Amino acid sequence: MVLEVLADHGELRFTRLSELVGGISQKMLTQTLRHMERDGLLVRTVFPVVPPKVQYRLTGLGLSLGSAFCGVWVWAAENLRQVEQARQVFDGKAA
Amino acid sequence: MVLEVLADHGELRFTRLSELVGGISQKMLTQTLRHMERDGLLVRTVFPVVPPKVQYRLTGLGLSLGSAFCGVWVWAAENLRQVEQARQVFDGKAA
DNA sequence: CATCATAGTCTCCTTTTGGTAAGTATAGAA
DNA sequence: TTCTATACTTACCAAAAGGAGACTATGATG
């Protein structure tokens, strides 16, 4: 999700990022961003102002991983219905 | 992993599958296979013999998901080194 | 008669995950 | 003087994940 949102919006601050990702706690978002920074997927720019300001932007590596995931996102969009149907059939059989 | 192994080998029995996937407990493999069956990603064929014989094979849907993931696998193979380097830099900075 | 093989299931237990809520720093606004 | 905004961190807690190992059925084999 972070990969997708940042690929779409370019550069974002923490709060905006959490709004766009949605359904994620502060803790998890912080943790995810730190891991991604550690992996070299994004850069974190801290502005030493009050209140704090921190911006996140994907690196080339991060962008390329986003592209690699595109195939999966497209697959999901195209096949979600089919998976849901398969589940109904399966659950019907089980019951 | 299951997706990859089954895409490579076509049709496999439980024990062989667990060997090829590696590092997975019986419990997790069973669970994973059931979920994938439920989602319509693979078909499970039970032969009513003793000892039991069960074969697993990807469906078209499963194969297509495997293909979709190819981009990620390729990315990982190509960029693993870069990620490792980024981690060393990051951890060095932190320490 | 005892053993083996296969594909599980079941129980128990530990580890991991991830949420909530509270705390932090400090400049500027009301 | 008190409140607000921002980007966290920390402590605590409940739920979920997932491993280990025992158990199951039963026909074939030694």
PDB file of N, CA and C (backbone and C1' of nucleotides) in Angstrom, chain A residues 13-15 44-55, chain C residues 24-26, chain D residues 5-8:
ATOM      1  N   ARG A  13       3.987  13.525   3.521  1.00  0.00           N
ATOM      2  CA  ARG A  13       4.315  13.591   4.940  1.00  0.00           C
ATOM      3  C   ARG A  13       3.572  12.481   5.668  1.00  0.00           C
ATOM      4  N   PHE A  14       3.972  12.241   6.900  1.00  0.00           N
ATOM      5  CA  PHE A  14       3.456  11.108   7.662  1.00  0.00           C
ATOM      6  C   PHE A  14       1.921  11.045   7.736  1.00  0.00           C
ATOM      7  N   THR A  15       1.334  12.138   8.177  1.00  0.00           N
ATOM      8  CA  THR A  15      -0.122  12.133   8.390  1.00  0.00           C
ATOM      9  C   THR A  15      -0.887  11.884   7.092  1.00  0.00           C
ATOM     10  N   ARG A  44      13.827   9.241   3.756  1.00  0.00           N
ATOM     11  CA  ARG A  44      13.092   9.937   4.795  1.00  0.00           C
ATOM     12  C   ARG A  44      13.834  11.242   5.049  1.00  0.00           C
ATOM     13  N   THR A  45      13.143  12.347   4.817  1.00  0.00           N
ATOM     14  CA  THR A  45      13.772  13.654   4.999  1.00  0.00           C
ATOM     15  C   THR A  45      13.139  14.358   6.185  1.00  0.00           C
ATOM     16  N   VAL A  46      13.951  14.636   7.179  1.00  0.00           N
ATOM     17  CA  VAL A  46      13.455  15.287   8.383  1.00  0.00           C
ATOM     18  C   VAL A  46      13.787  16.772   8.323  1.00  0.00           C
ATOM     19  N   PHE A  47      12.777  17.611   8.501  1.00  0.00           N
ATOM     20  CA  PHE A  47      13.012  19.054   8.592  1.00  0.00           C
ATOM     21  C   PHE A  47      13.008  19.415  10.073  1.00  0.00           C
ATOM     22  N   PRO A  48      14.085  19.991  10.554  1.00  0.00           N
ATOM     23  CA  PRO A  48      14.183  20.267  11.993  1.00  0.00           C
ATOM     24  C   PRO A  48      13.380  21.497  12.379  1.00  0.00           C
ATOM     25  N   VAL A  49      12.058  21.365  12.290  1.00  0.00           N
ATOM     26  CA  VAL A  49      11.158  22.471  12.643  1.00  0.00           C
ATOM     27  C   VAL A  49      10.166  21.995  13.687  1.00  0.00           C
ATOM     28  N   VAL A  50       9.448  22.944  14.243  1.00  0.00           N
ATOM     29  CA  VAL A  50       8.389  22.597  15.191  1.00  0.00           C
ATOM     30  C   VAL A  50       7.104  23.234  14.709  1.00  0.00           C
ATOM     31  N   PRO A  51       6.039  22.403  14.599  1.00  0.00           N
ATOM     32  CA  PRO A  51       5.989  20.949  14.806  1.00  0.00           C
ATOM     33  C   PRO A  51       6.788  20.197  13.754  1.00  0.00           C
ATOM     34  N   PRO A  52       7.157  18.945  14.058  1.00  0.00           N
ATOM     35  CA  PRO A  52       8.004  18.149  13.177  1.00  0.00           C
ATOM     36  C   PRO A  52       7.462  18.040  11.757  1.00  0.00           C
ATOM     37  N   LYS A  53       8.351  17.943  10.821  1.00  0.00           N
ATOM     38  CA  LYS A  53       7.970  17.729   9.431  1.00  0.00           C
ATOM     39  C   LYS A  53       8.918  16.701   8.827  1.00  0.00           C
ATOM     40  N   VAL A  54       8.323  15.638   8.306  1.00  0.00           N
ATOM     41  CA  VAL A  54       9.114  14.552   7.722  1.00  0.00           C
ATOM     42  C   VAL A  54       8.487  14.165   6.394  1.00  0.00           C
ATOM     43  N   GLN A  55       9.320  14.078   5.375  1.00  0.00           N
ATOM     44  CA  GLN A  55       8.784  13.701   4.073  1.00  0.00           C
ATOM     45  C   GLN A  55       9.335  12.363   3.621  1.00  0.00           C
TER      46      GLN A  55
ATOM     47  P    DT C  24       6.353  12.420  29.352  1.00  0.00           P
ATOM     48  O5'  DT C  24       6.844  12.748  27.870  1.00  0.00           O
ATOM     49  C5'  DT C  24       7.820  11.930  27.227  1.00  0.00           C
ATOM     50  C4'  DT C  24       8.427  12.720  26.069  1.00  0.00           C
ATOM     51  C3'  DT C  24       8.536  14.213  26.345  1.00  0.00           C
ATOM     52  O3'  DT C  24       9.828  14.686  26.013  1.00  0.00           O
ATOM     53  C1'  DT C  24       7.372  13.833  24.313  1.00  0.00           C
ATOM     54  P    DA C  25      10.421  16.011  26.797  1.00  0.00           P
ATOM     55  O5'  DA C  25      10.959  16.904  25.607  1.00  0.00           O
ATOM     56  C5'  DA C  25      11.429  16.293  24.387  1.00  0.00           C
ATOM     57  C4'  DA C  25      11.158  17.250  23.247  1.00  0.00           C
ATOM     58  C3'  DA C  25      11.143  18.712  23.691  1.00  0.00           C
ATOM     59  O3'  DA C  25      12.092  19.453  22.939  1.00  0.00           O
ATOM     60  C1'  DA C  25       9.161  18.175  22.443  1.00  0.00           C
ATOM     61  P    DT C  26      12.576  20.896  23.528  1.00  0.00           P
ATOM     62  O5'  DT C  26      11.681  21.905  22.690  1.00  0.00           O
ATOM     63  C5'  DT C  26      11.650  21.825  21.264  1.00  0.00           C
ATOM     64  C4'  DT C  26      10.554  22.733  20.761  1.00  0.00           C
ATOM     65  C3'  DT C  26      10.397  24.035  21.544  1.00  0.00           C
ATOM     66  O3'  DT C  26      10.209  25.086  20.627  1.00  0.00           O
ATOM     67  C1'  DT C  26       8.337  22.995  21.339  1.00  0.00           C
TER      68       DT C  26
ATOM     69  P    DA D   5      -5.078  20.838  16.057  1.00  0.00           P
ATOM     70  O5'  DA D   5      -3.883  20.775  15.021  1.00  0.00           O
ATOM     71  C5'  DA D   5      -3.179  21.962  14.634  1.00  0.00           C
ATOM     72  C4'  DA D   5      -1.742  21.592  14.317  1.00  0.00           C
ATOM     73  C3'  DA D   5      -1.590  20.155  13.809  1.00  0.00           C
ATOM     74  O3'  DA D   5      -0.937  20.154  12.537  1.00  0.00           O
ATOM     75  C1'  DA D   5      -0.075  20.583  15.611  1.00  0.00           C
ATOM     76  P    DT D   6      -0.866  18.818  11.686  1.00  0.00           P
ATOM     77  O5'  DT D   6       0.525  18.225  12.137  1.00  0.00           O
ATOM     78  C5'  DT D   6       1.713  18.921  11.804  1.00  0.00           C
ATOM     79  C4'  DT D   6       2.903  18.084  12.211  1.00  0.00           C
ATOM     80  C3'  DT D   6       2.805  16.623  11.763  1.00  0.00           C
ATOM     81  O3'  DT D   6       3.972  16.335  11.013  1.00  0.00           O
ATOM     82  C1'  DT D   6       3.343  16.774  14.079  1.00  0.00           C
ATOM     83  P    DA D   7       4.012  15.135  10.001  1.00  0.00           P
ATOM     84  O5'  DA D   7       4.928  14.158  10.827  1.00  0.00           O
ATOM     85  C5'  DA D   7       6.233  14.606  11.224  1.00  0.00           C
ATOM     86  C4'  DA D   7       6.765  13.691  12.296  1.00  0.00           C
ATOM     87  C3'  DA D   7       6.598  12.196  11.988  1.00  0.00           C
ATOM     88  O3'  DA D   7       7.814  11.524  12.283  1.00  0.00           O
ATOM     89  C1'  DA D   7       5.778  12.665  14.104  1.00  0.00           C
ATOM     90  P    DC D   8       8.102  10.091  11.693  1.00  0.00           P
ATOM     91  O5'  DC D   8       7.059   9.153  12.454  1.00  0.00           O
ATOM     92  C5'  DC D   8       7.510   8.258  13.450  1.00  0.00           C
ATOM     93  C4'  DC D   8       7.932   8.993  14.711  1.00  0.00           C
ATOM     94  C3'  DC D   8       8.275   8.066  15.861  1.00  0.00           C
ATOM     95  O3'  DC D   8       9.673   7.823  15.875  1.00  0.00           O
ATOM     96  C1'  DC D   8       6.894   9.893  16.589  1.00  0.00           C
TER      97       DC D   8
END
